[in-house]
Amino acid sequence: MNLNPKRVTLFCGHYGSGKSNLAVNYALWLRRRAFPVTLADIDVVNPYFRSKDSEAELTAAGVEVIALPFANSNVDLPSLPSAVYGAVERRDRYAVLDIGGDDRGATALGRFSPYILRENDFEMIFVANFYRPLTRTAEEALEVMREIAAVCAVPFTGIVNNSNLGEITTAQNVSSTFGEAQRLSEISGLPLLFTSVKEDLAGEFPENGIFPLTLQKKYW
Amino acid sequence: MSEKVLMKGNEAIAEAAIRAGCRHYFGYPITPQTELAAYMAKQMPKIDGVFLQAESEISAINMVYGVASAGKRVMTSSSSPGVSLKQEGISYIAGSDLPALIVNVERGGPGLGGIQPSQADYFQATKGGGHGDYHLIVLTPASVQEMADLTALAFDLADKYRMPAMLLADGTIGQMMEPVELPAESGCTVEKPWAVTGTKMAREHNIVNSLYLVPEELEKTNFERFERYKAIEENEVRYEEFMMDDAEVCVVAFGIAARVSKNAVVAARKEGIKAGLIRPITVWPFPKKAVAKAAAQVKGFVSVELSMGQMIEDVKLACDCRVPVSLCNRAGGMIPSPDEVLAAIKNMQGGNA
């Protein structure tokens, strides 16, 4: 995949669109290209199933992980660790930010936006999954995108089509959303950066712009 | 695009409720069920429905009481501590013979506990919960698909038997995302001549009430209600059997524990151990007959629970303690691993219950 990584990559979108999975895979992808990478899980919305779940794998691969101090604990206390400032400000490392769902989650990003905008080397990605019931169409996705943009002060710069039905996703499920993703690109004026698919399907898409995903493992 | 969508369990309940004709939702946010309320907040105004965030769980359940009295499909949802607050209202709804749906996406307890998944409200859900003699129909989904399907069923059963139903899920099923085929639009199919809808000067007043001044009348109402419960125990038991045909060890588990257990049963079979699973889908009424039947065939039962062992009492009662029943459990927000369940199966197989 041809992708020119920016110093800071932010994954935002309707909750459940696959931001955490993408953030984890993207951080590992950067790391495989020998970039120094920090992944910051600043999802203040979801109590569990988050990028911190992959901390051991990420750490083993040499990705630095920053998470909310109480993530995956029994404390329901959204708070941002000071280390996020480091990730955002340190220009000798690449930063991948996993932002929580919807506008409520993206509010947390507002605190860091002045640094991100000043440096101006960022990709603010809207993650779209057209199989999510409240973002079935380009118009509905655009509505969510505008709600997020209104609170976080960082403008979107691109779209990733992460349309999936979880583990049962077929190549046809993915390709049938290409039209909707294209339309979202048109009505939002943002480029479609890539389409992400689980890795066993990647071979079915010979065209460029496919990003293979390893799904987080479950034991049930 | 196909009708299959990717949903969180909590959202699937909300959408299924709307499709089942529920236009009244009253709640108060609490992790890990908040997405349900958030979904209702977003969707209800678009379809002329009511989403109301009450000032407390106690208010929310009493608003449910009110709408149920008017004969409309109505629901509330919460997680364990919030459901405790609702118990008085649930008892009143049961005592007034009203259909309503209460959703509990359980978290670890007791007390404020934590926000991780749990099944420790089993006693509360199946043995009454509030004061007085009553039951809820309690359905336990084990997938996002069942979150949707059982929501629709819960409304139907509640209407049919004129009583509150509960969807007893846990945080994992509430938070996990899976593909789901949403149920078709439906609605109430039974007449509700008792509903308080205004007489329009054309009929006698309907009175919805749980207060009886004459003890003989209250006793009679209780006996009649329990006749209905008997019919439910006869007709509405639901469960799934997995590899039970020749099973020598029977795992009993519901919800997320059943999913873990299924993997353990498959692993046990690979090692030549004849394990099987009974997965209650209704925990009240409990699948007593299925367990009793299995008792004649197995060496013992393993009750797998996210609690200190609550359903195990129903398993022991159902099998009359004819064979040993062991407990494989985690508590306080933890989930048993397939290996832990497999070890418990092996113990039972080896006679070390």
Coordinates of C-alpha atoms in Angstrom, one line a residue:
Chain A
M1 CA 0.0 0.0 0.0
N2 CA 1.2 3.5 -0.9
L3 CA 0.8 5.7 2.1
N4 CA 2.9 8.6 3.1
P5 CA 2.6 8.6 6.9
K6 CA 2.2 11.8 8.7
R7 CA 3.8 12.4 12.1
V8 CA 0.5 12.2 13.9
T9 CA -2.3 10.0 12.7
L10 CA -5.7 10.2 14.4
F11 CA -8.5 7.7 14.0
C12 CA -12.0 9.1 14.7
G13 CA -15.4 8.0 13.8
H14 CA -18.8 6.6 14.9
Y15 CA -18.2 4.2 17.8
G16 CA -17.9 0.7 16.7
S17 CA -16.5 1.6 13.3
G18 CA -13.2 -0.2 14.0
K19 CA -11.0 2.6 15.1
S20 CA -9.1 0.7 17.8
N21 CA -8.4 -2.3 15.5
L22 CA -7.2 0.1 12.8
A23 CA -5.1 2.1 15.2
V24 CA -3.4 -1.1 16.5
N25 CA -2.8 -2.4 13.0
Y26 CA -1.6 0.9 11.7
A27 CA 0.9 1.4 14.6
L28 CA 2.3 -2.1 13.9
W29 CA 2.5 -1.3 10.2
L30 CA 4.5 1.9 10.9
R31 CA 6.7 -0.1 13.3
R32 CA 7.4 -2.7 10.6
R33 CA 8.8 0.2 8.5
A34 CA 11.1 0.9 11.4
F35 CA 9.5 4.1 12.5
P36 CA 9.5 4.8 16.2
V37 CA 5.8 4.7 17.1
T38 CA 3.7 5.6 20.1
L39 CA 0.0 4.5 20.2
A40 CA -2.2 6.6 22.5
D41 CA -5.5 5.0 23.4
I42 CA -7.5 8.1 24.5
D43 CA -10.9 6.5 24.1
V44 CA -12.9 8.0 27.0
V45 CA -16.1 6.3 26.0
N46 CA -15.8 2.6 25.7
P47 CA -15.4 0.7 29.0
Y48 CA -13.9 -2.4 27.3
F49 CA -12.8 -3.8 23.9
R50 CA -10.2 -1.2 23.2
S51 CA -6.7 -0.9 21.7
K52 CA -5.1 -1.3 25.2
D53 CA -6.3 -5.0 24.8
S54 CA -3.4 -5.4 22.4
E55 CA -0.8 -3.8 24.7
A56 CA 1.3 -6.9 25.1
E57 CA 1.6 -7.5 21.4
L58 CA 2.3 -3.9 20.7
T59 CA 4.9 -3.6 23.3
A60 CA 6.6 -6.8 22.1
A61 CA 6.7 -5.2 18.6
G62 CA 8.4 -2.1 20.0
V63 CA 5.3 0.2 19.9
E64 CA 5.0 2.4 22.9
V65 CA 1.5 2.3 24.3
I66 CA -0.1 5.1 26.3
A67 CA -3.5 4.4 27.8
L68 CA -5.9 5.9 30.2
P69 CA -4.8 5.1 33.7
F70 CA -8.0 3.3 34.4
A71 CA -8.6 1.6 31.1
N72 CA -9.9 -1.9 31.4
S73 CA -10.1 -1.5 35.2
N74 CA -13.1 -1.3 37.4
V75 CA -12.9 2.5 37.6
D76 CA -15.3 4.3 35.3
L77 CA -13.3 7.5 35.4
P78 CA -12.4 9.0 32.0
S79 CA -9.1 10.8 32.4
L80 CA -6.2 11.6 30.1
P81 CA -2.7 10.7 31.1
S82 CA -0.1 13.4 30.8
A83 CA 2.0 11.2 28.6
V84 CA -0.4 11.9 25.7
Y85 CA 1.1 15.4 25.6
G86 CA 4.5 13.7 25.1
A87 CA 3.2 11.7 22.2
V88 CA 1.6 14.7 20.5
E89 CA 4.6 17.0 21.0
R90 CA 7.6 14.8 20.6
R91 CA 8.5 15.2 16.9
D92 CA 11.1 12.4 16.9
R93 CA 8.4 9.7 17.1
Y94 CA 5.3 8.9 15.1
A95 CA 2.1 9.1 17.1
V96 CA -1.1 7.1 16.4
L97 CA -4.1 8.3 18.4
D98 CA -7.2 6.2 19.0
I99 CA -10.0 8.6 19.7
G100 CA -13.2 7.5 21.4
G101 CA -16.5 7.1 19.7
D102 CA -18.6 9.9 18.3
D103 CA -18.5 13.5 19.3
R104 CA -18.5 12.7 23.0
G105 CA -15.3 10.8 22.6
A106 CA -13.7 13.3 20.2
T107 CA -14.1 16.1 22.8
A108 CA -11.1 14.6 24.6
L109 CA -9.0 15.5 21.5
G110 CA -9.7 19.2 21.7
R111 CA -7.1 19.5 24.5
F112 CA -4.4 18.5 22.2
S113 CA -5.5 20.2 19.0
P114 CA -3.4 23.4 19.3
Y115 CA -0.2 21.3 19.2
I116 CA -1.4 19.2 16.4
L117 CA -2.5 22.2 14.3
R118 CA 0.7 24.1 15.0
E119 CA 3.0 21.3 13.8
N120 CA 0.6 20.7 10.9
D121 CA 1.9 17.2 10.1
F122 CA -1.2 15.1 10.8
E123 CA -3.7 12.9 9.2
M124 CA -7.1 13.1 10.8
I125 CA -8.9 10.0 9.6
F126 CA -12.6 9.4 9.6
V127 CA -13.2 5.7 9.9
A128 CA -16.4 4.6 8.1
N129 CA -18.2 1.3 8.5
F130 CA -21.3 1.3 6.4
Y131 CA -22.6 -1.8 8.2
R132 CA -23.1 0.2 11.4
P133 CA -26.8 0.9 11.7
L134 CA -26.5 4.6 12.2
T135 CA -24.0 5.1 9.3
R136 CA -25.5 3.0 6.5
T137 CA -25.2 5.8 4.0
A138 CA -22.7 8.4 3.0
E139 CA -25.1 11.1 4.3
E140 CA -25.4 9.5 7.7
A141 CA -21.6 9.1 8.0
L142 CA -21.2 12.8 7.0
E143 CA -23.5 13.8 9.8
V144 CA -21.4 11.9 12.4
M145 CA -18.2 13.4 10.8
R146 CA -19.6 16.9 11.2
E147 CA -20.6 16.3 14.9
I148 CA -17.0 15.1 15.6
A149 CA -15.4 18.0 13.7
A150 CA -17.5 20.5 15.6
V151 CA -16.1 19.5 19.0
C152 CA -12.4 18.5 18.4
A153 CA -11.1 21.5 16.4
V154 CA -9.0 19.2 14.2
P155 CA -10.2 19.1 10.6
F156 CA -10.6 15.8 8.9
T157 CA -8.1 15.1 6.1
G158 CA -9.1 11.7 4.9
I159 CA -11.5 8.8 5.0
V160 CA -10.8 5.1 5.6
N161 CA -13.5 2.6 4.5
N162 CA -13.5 0.0 7.2
S163 CA -16.8 -1.5 6.3
N164 CA -17.1 -5.0 7.9
L165 CA -19.4 -7.4 9.6
G166 CA -16.7 -8.7 11.9
E167 CA -15.2 -12.2 11.5
I168 CA -17.9 -13.3 8.9
T169 CA -17.1 -10.4 6.5
T170 CA -16.9 -11.6 2.9
A171 CA -15.1 -9.9 0.0
Q172 CA -18.5 -9.1 -1.5
N173 CA -19.5 -7.4 1.8
V174 CA -16.6 -5.1 1.4
S175 CA -16.8 -4.4 -2.3
S176 CA -20.5 -3.6 -2.1
T177 CA -19.6 -0.6 0.0
F178 CA -17.1 0.9 -2.5
G179 CA -19.8 3.1 -4.0
E180 CA -20.9 4.5 -0.7
A181 CA -17.3 5.2 0.3
Q182 CA -16.7 7.0 -3.0
R183 CA -19.9 9.1 -2.4
L184 CA -18.8 10.0 1.1
S185 CA -15.5 11.2 -0.4
E186 CA -17.4 13.3 -2.9
I187 CA -19.9 14.9 -0.5
S188 CA -17.2 15.5 2.2
G189 CA -14.5 16.7 -0.2
L190 CA -12.0 14.4 1.5
P191 CA -9.8 11.8 -0.2
L192 CA -10.4 8.1 0.4
L193 CA -7.0 7.1 1.8
F194 CA -7.5 3.3 1.8
T195 CA -9.9 0.5 2.4
S196 CA -9.1 -1.9 5.3
V197 CA -10.1 -5.5 5.2
K198 CA -9.3 -8.5 7.4
E199 CA -6.1 -10.1 6.2
D200 CA -7.5 -13.3 4.8
L201 CA -9.5 -11.2 2.3
A202 CA -6.7 -8.9 1.3
G203 CA -5.7 -11.2 -1.6
E204 CA -9.1 -10.8 -3.2
F205 CA -8.5 -7.1 -3.8
P206 CA -5.6 -6.8 -6.2
E207 CA -6.1 -3.1 -6.6
N208 CA -4.0 -0.7 -4.6
G209 CA -5.3 1.0 -1.5
I210 CA -6.1 -2.1 0.5
F211 CA -4.8 -2.3 4.1
P212 CA -4.9 -5.8 5.6
L213 CA -6.1 -6.0 9.2
T214 CA -5.3 -8.6 11.9
L215 CA -8.4 -8.8 14.1
Q216 CA -8.0 -8.7 17.9
K217 CA -8.4 -12.2 19.3
K218 CA -11.3 -13.4 21.4
Y219 CA -11.7 -16.7 23.1
W220 CA -15.5 -16.9 23.0
Chain B
M1 CA -27.0 -3.6 1.1
S2 CA -28.1 -6.6 3.1
E3 CA -30.1 -6.3 6.2
K4 CA -27.2 -7.6 8.2
V5 CA -25.5 -4.9 10.2
L6 CA -22.7 -4.8 12.8
M7 CA -23.9 -3.8 16.2
K8 CA -23.0 -3.6 19.8
G9 CA -25.2 -5.8 21.9
N10 CA -26.6 -2.8 23.7
E11 CA -27.6 -1.2 20.4
A12 CA -29.2 -4.4 19.2
I13 CA -31.6 -4.4 22.2
A14 CA -32.5 -0.8 21.5
E15 CA -33.2 -1.3 17.8
A16 CA -35.0 -4.6 18.4
A17 CA -37.2 -2.9 21.0
I18 CA -38.1 -0.1 18.5
R19 CA -38.9 -2.7 15.9
A20 CA -41.1 -4.5 18.4
G21 CA -43.2 -1.4 18.7
C22 CA -41.7 0.1 21.8
R23 CA -42.0 3.9 21.7
H24 CA -41.4 4.6 25.3
Y25 CA -38.0 4.3 27.0
F26 CA -37.1 5.6 30.4
G27 CA -33.6 5.2 31.8
Y28 CA -30.6 6.6 33.5
P29 CA -27.1 6.1 32.2
I30 CA -24.8 3.5 33.7
T31 CA -21.8 1.6 32.3
P32 CA -21.9 -1.0 30.7
Q33 CA -25.3 -0.4 29.2
T34 CA -25.2 3.3 28.3
E35 CA -25.1 2.7 24.5
L36 CA -28.7 1.4 24.8
A37 CA -29.9 4.7 26.2
A38 CA -27.7 6.7 23.8
Y39 CA -29.3 4.8 20.9
M40 CA -32.8 5.5 22.1
A41 CA -31.9 9.2 22.6
K42 CA -30.8 9.4 19.0
Q43 CA -33.6 7.3 17.4
M44 CA -36.8 7.9 19.5
P45 CA -37.3 11.5 18.5
K46 CA -37.1 10.5 14.8
I47 CA -40.0 8.2 15.1
D48 CA -42.2 10.2 17.5
G49 CA -41.2 8.0 20.4
V50 CA -40.3 9.1 23.9
F51 CA -36.8 8.9 25.2
L52 CA -36.6 10.3 28.7
Q53 CA -33.6 10.4 30.9
A54 CA -35.1 10.3 34.3
E55 CA -33.6 11.9 37.4
S56 CA -33.0 8.4 38.8
E57 CA -33.5 4.8 38.2
I58 CA -36.4 4.9 40.7
S59 CA -38.2 7.5 38.6
A60 CA -37.5 5.6 35.4
I61 CA -39.1 2.4 36.6
N62 CA -42.1 4.3 37.9
M63 CA -42.5 6.0 34.5
V64 CA -42.4 2.4 33.0
Y65 CA -45.2 1.5 35.5
G66 CA -47.2 4.4 34.2
V67 CA -46.9 3.6 30.5
A68 CA -47.4 -0.1 31.1
S69 CA -50.7 0.8 32.9
A70 CA -51.7 2.5 29.6
G71 CA -51.1 -0.7 27.8
K72 CA -48.2 0.5 25.6
R73 CA -44.9 -1.4 25.1
V74 CA -42.4 0.2 27.3
M75 CA -38.9 -0.5 28.6
T76 CA -36.1 0.6 30.8
S77 CA -32.5 -0.6 31.0
S78 CA -29.7 -0.3 33.5
S79 CA -26.8 -2.2 35.0
S80 CA -26.7 -4.0 38.3
P81 CA -26.6 -1.2 40.9
G82 CA -29.3 0.7 38.9
V83 CA -31.5 -2.5 38.6
S84 CA -31.3 -2.8 42.4
L85 CA -32.8 0.7 42.6
K86 CA -35.6 -0.4 40.3
Q87 CA -36.7 -3.4 42.4
E88 CA -39.5 -1.6 44.3
G89 CA -41.0 -0.5 41.0
I90 CA -40.6 -3.9 39.4
S91 CA -42.5 -5.5 42.4
Y92 CA -45.3 -2.9 41.9
I93 CA -45.5 -3.7 38.1
A94 CA -45.6 -7.4 38.9
G95 CA -48.2 -6.9 41.6
S96 CA -50.3 -4.9 39.1
D97 CA -50.0 -7.6 36.5
L98 CA -48.4 -5.3 33.9
P99 CA -46.2 -6.2 30.9
A100 CA -43.0 -4.3 30.6
L101 CA -39.4 -5.0 29.7
I102 CA -36.5 -4.4 32.1
V103 CA -32.9 -4.9 30.8
N104 CA -30.0 -5.6 33.1
V105 CA -26.6 -5.5 31.5
E106 CA -24.8 -6.8 34.6
R107 CA -21.5 -5.6 36.0
G108 CA -19.5 -6.8 39.0
G109 CA -20.8 -6.3 42.5
P110 CA -22.0 -6.1 45.2
G111 CA -22.3 -2.4 46.0
L112 CA -20.9 -0.1 43.4
G113 CA -18.7 -3.0 42.4
G114 CA -17.1 -2.3 39.1
I115 CA -17.9 -1.9 35.4
Q116 CA -16.6 -5.3 34.1
P117 CA -19.0 -8.1 33.2
S118 CA -20.8 -10.2 35.7
Q119 CA -23.7 -12.7 36.1
A120 CA -24.1 -12.1 39.9
D121 CA -27.6 -10.7 39.7
Y122 CA -29.0 -14.2 38.9
F123 CA -30.7 -14.6 42.3
Q124 CA -32.1 -11.1 42.0
A125 CA -33.5 -11.7 38.6
T126 CA -34.9 -15.3 39.0
K127 CA -36.0 -15.4 42.7
G128 CA -38.0 -12.2 42.8
G129 CA -35.6 -9.3 43.5
G130 CA -38.1 -7.0 45.0
H131 CA -40.6 -7.8 47.8
G132 CA -43.5 -10.2 47.7
D133 CA -44.2 -13.3 45.8
Y134 CA -43.6 -12.8 42.1
H135 CA -41.5 -13.8 39.1
L136 CA -40.1 -12.2 36.0
I137 CA -39.7 -14.1 32.8
V138 CA -35.9 -13.9 32.5
L139 CA -34.2 -14.3 29.1
T140 CA -30.4 -14.6 28.8
P141 CA -28.9 -13.7 25.4
A142 CA -25.5 -15.2 24.5
S143 CA -24.9 -13.3 21.3
V144 CA -25.7 -9.9 19.8
Q145 CA -28.2 -11.7 17.5
E146 CA -30.0 -13.0 20.6
M147 CA -29.9 -9.6 22.2
A148 CA -32.2 -8.6 19.3
D149 CA -34.3 -11.8 19.0
L150 CA -34.9 -12.2 22.8
T151 CA -35.9 -8.5 23.1
A152 CA -38.7 -9.1 20.7
L153 CA -39.6 -12.3 22.4
A154 CA -39.5 -10.7 25.8
F155 CA -42.1 -8.1 24.7
D156 CA -44.3 -10.8 23.3
L157 CA -44.2 -13.0 26.4
A158 CA -44.7 -10.0 28.7
D159 CA -47.9 -9.1 26.8
K160 CA -49.1 -12.7 26.6
Y161 CA -48.8 -13.4 30.3
R162 CA -49.3 -9.8 31.6
M163 CA -46.2 -9.6 33.6
P164 CA -42.8 -8.0 33.5
A165 CA -39.9 -9.7 31.6
M166 CA -36.2 -9.2 32.0
L167 CA -33.4 -9.4 29.6
L168 CA -30.5 -10.6 31.7
A169 CA -27.3 -9.9 29.9
D170 CA -23.7 -9.2 31.0
G171 CA -21.3 -6.4 30.1
T172 CA -19.5 -8.5 27.5
I173 CA -22.6 -9.3 25.5
G174 CA -23.6 -5.6 25.9
Q175 CA -20.3 -4.3 24.6
M176 CA -19.3 -6.8 22.0
M177 CA -19.9 -6.2 18.4
E178 CA -21.3 -8.9 16.1
P179 CA -23.2 -9.1 12.9
V180 CA -26.9 -9.2 13.5
E181 CA -30.0 -9.7 11.3
L182 CA -32.5 -7.4 12.8
P183 CA -36.0 -8.7 13.5
A184 CA -38.9 -7.6 11.4
E185 CA -41.3 -4.9 12.6
S186 CA -43.9 -6.2 15.0
G187 CA -46.1 -5.1 17.8
C188 CA -48.5 -6.1 20.4
T189 CA -51.0 -8.7 19.2
V190 CA -53.0 -9.3 22.4
E191 CA -56.0 -7.2 23.5
K192 CA -55.4 -5.1 26.6
P193 CA -58.9 -4.4 27.9
W194 CA -57.5 -3.6 31.3
A195 CA -55.4 -0.7 30.1
V196 CA -56.0 2.7 31.6
T197 CA -56.6 4.7 28.5
G198 CA -59.5 7.0 29.4
T199 CA -63.1 5.7 29.6
K200 CA -64.4 8.3 27.0
M201 CA -67.6 7.9 29.1
A202 CA -68.2 4.6 27.3
R203 CA -67.1 2.0 29.9
E204 CA -66.4 1.5 33.5
H205 CA -63.1 2.8 34.9
N206 CA -60.1 0.5 34.7
I207 CA -58.0 0.4 37.8
V208 CA -54.4 -0.6 37.9
N209 CA -53.3 -1.2 41.4
S210 CA -51.2 -3.5 43.6
L211 CA -52.9 -2.6 46.8
Y212 CA -55.5 -5.0 48.3
L213 CA -57.4 -3.9 51.4
V214 CA -58.8 -7.4 52.0
P215 CA -56.2 -10.1 52.7
E216 CA -58.4 -12.9 51.3
E217 CA -58.4 -11.0 48.0
L218 CA -54.7 -10.5 48.0
E219 CA -54.2 -14.2 48.7
K220 CA -56.5 -15.1 45.9
T221 CA -54.6 -12.8 43.5
N222 CA -51.3 -14.4 44.5
F223 CA -52.7 -17.9 43.9
E224 CA -54.1 -17.0 40.5
R225 CA -50.8 -15.3 39.5
F226 CA -48.9 -18.5 40.4
E227 CA -51.3 -20.6 38.3
R228 CA -50.1 -18.4 35.4
Y229 CA -46.5 -18.9 36.4
K230 CA -47.2 -22.7 36.3
A231 CA -48.3 -22.4 32.7
I232 CA -45.2 -20.4 31.9
E233 CA -43.0 -23.1 33.5
E234 CA -44.8 -25.6 31.3
N235 CA -44.8 -23.8 28.0
E236 CA -42.0 -21.2 27.9
V237 CA -38.8 -22.9 28.9
R238 CA -36.1 -22.4 26.3
Y239 CA -32.6 -23.8 26.2
E240 CA -30.0 -25.1 23.8
E241 CA -28.3 -28.5 24.1
F242 CA -24.8 -28.9 22.6
M243 CA -23.2 -32.3 22.2
M244 CA -25.5 -33.8 24.9
D245 CA -26.4 -37.0 23.1
D246 CA -23.7 -39.2 24.7
A247 CA -22.4 -36.7 27.2
E248 CA -20.9 -37.9 30.5
V249 CA -20.2 -34.5 31.9
C250 CA -22.7 -31.8 31.4
V251 CA -21.7 -28.1 31.6
V252 CA -24.6 -25.7 32.4
A253 CA -23.9 -22.1 31.5
F254 CA -25.7 -19.2 30.0
G255 CA -24.7 -15.9 28.3
I256 CA -21.0 -15.3 27.9
A257 CA -20.2 -18.2 30.2
A258 CA -21.9 -20.5 27.7
R259 CA -19.8 -19.2 24.9
V260 CA -16.6 -19.9 26.8
S261 CA -18.0 -23.3 27.9
K262 CA -18.8 -24.3 24.3
N263 CA -15.1 -23.9 23.4
A264 CA -14.2 -26.0 26.5
V265 CA -16.6 -28.7 25.5
V266 CA -15.1 -28.9 22.0
A267 CA -11.6 -29.0 23.5
A268 CA -12.7 -31.8 25.9
R269 CA -14.1 -33.8 23.0
K270 CA -10.8 -33.5 21.2
E271 CA -9.2 -35.1 24.3
G272 CA -11.7 -37.9 24.2
I273 CA -13.9 -36.7 27.1
K274 CA -17.6 -36.8 26.4
A275 CA -18.6 -33.4 27.5
G276 CA -21.8 -31.6 26.6
L277 CA -23.5 -28.3 27.4
I278 CA -27.0 -27.2 28.4
R279 CA -27.4 -23.5 27.8
P280 CA -30.5 -22.1 29.5
I281 CA -32.0 -19.3 27.4
T282 CA -34.7 -18.8 30.0
V283 CA -33.4 -18.9 33.6
W284 CA -36.9 -18.3 34.9
P285 CA -38.5 -20.6 34.0
F286 CA -35.3 -22.7 34.4
P287 CA -34.9 -25.7 32.1
K288 CA -35.5 -28.2 35.0
K289 CA -36.6 -31.1 32.8
A290 CA -33.6 -30.9 30.6
V291 CA -31.3 -31.0 33.6
A292 CA -33.2 -33.8 35.2
K293 CA -33.1 -35.8 32.0
A294 CA -29.3 -35.3 31.7
A295 CA -28.9 -36.3 35.4
A296 CA -29.9 -39.9 34.4
Q297 CA -27.0 -40.0 31.9
V298 CA -24.1 -37.9 33.2
K299 CA -21.5 -38.5 35.9
G300 CA -22.0 -34.9 37.0
F301 CA -22.7 -31.3 36.2
V302 CA -20.4 -28.3 36.0
S303 CA -22.1 -25.0 36.6
V304 CA -20.0 -22.2 34.9
E305 CA -20.9 -18.8 36.2
L306 CA -19.6 -15.2 36.5
S307 CA -20.6 -15.2 40.1
M308 CA -19.9 -16.9 43.4
G309 CA -22.3 -19.7 42.3
Q310 CA -26.0 -18.8 42.0
M311 CA -27.5 -20.8 39.1
I312 CA -25.7 -23.9 40.7
E313 CA -28.6 -24.0 43.2
D314 CA -31.1 -24.4 40.4
V315 CA -29.0 -27.1 38.8
K316 CA -28.8 -29.0 42.1
L317 CA -32.6 -28.7 42.6
A318 CA -33.3 -29.7 39.0
C319 CA -31.2 -32.9 39.3
D320 CA -32.2 -33.6 42.9
C321 CA -28.5 -33.9 43.7
R322 CA -28.6 -37.3 42.2
V323 CA -25.1 -36.6 40.7
P324 CA -22.4 -34.2 41.9
V325 CA -22.6 -30.6 40.7
S326 CA -19.4 -28.6 40.8
L327 CA -18.8 -24.9 40.3
C328 CA -16.4 -23.3 37.9
N329 CA -16.6 -19.6 38.4
R330 CA -14.9 -16.2 38.3
A331 CA -16.4 -13.1 40.0
G332 CA -16.1 -9.4 40.4
G333 CA -15.9 -8.7 36.6
M334 CA -13.7 -11.6 35.6
I335 CA -14.6 -14.3 33.0
P336 CA -13.6 -18.0 33.3
S337 CA -11.2 -19.0 30.5
P338 CA -11.9 -22.1 28.3
D339 CA -8.9 -23.8 30.1
E340 CA -10.5 -23.2 33.5
V341 CA -13.7 -24.8 32.3
L342 CA -11.9 -27.6 30.6
A343 CA -10.0 -28.3 33.9
A344 CA -13.4 -28.4 35.7
I345 CA -14.8 -30.9 33.1
K346 CA -11.7 -33.1 33.6
N347 CA -12.1 -33.0 37.3
M348 CA -15.7 -34.1 37.1
Q349 CA -14.9 -36.8 34.5
G350 CA -12.2 -38.1 36.9
G351 CA -14.6 -38.2 39.8
N352 CA -12.9 -35.4 41.7
A353 CA -16.0 -33.1 41.8

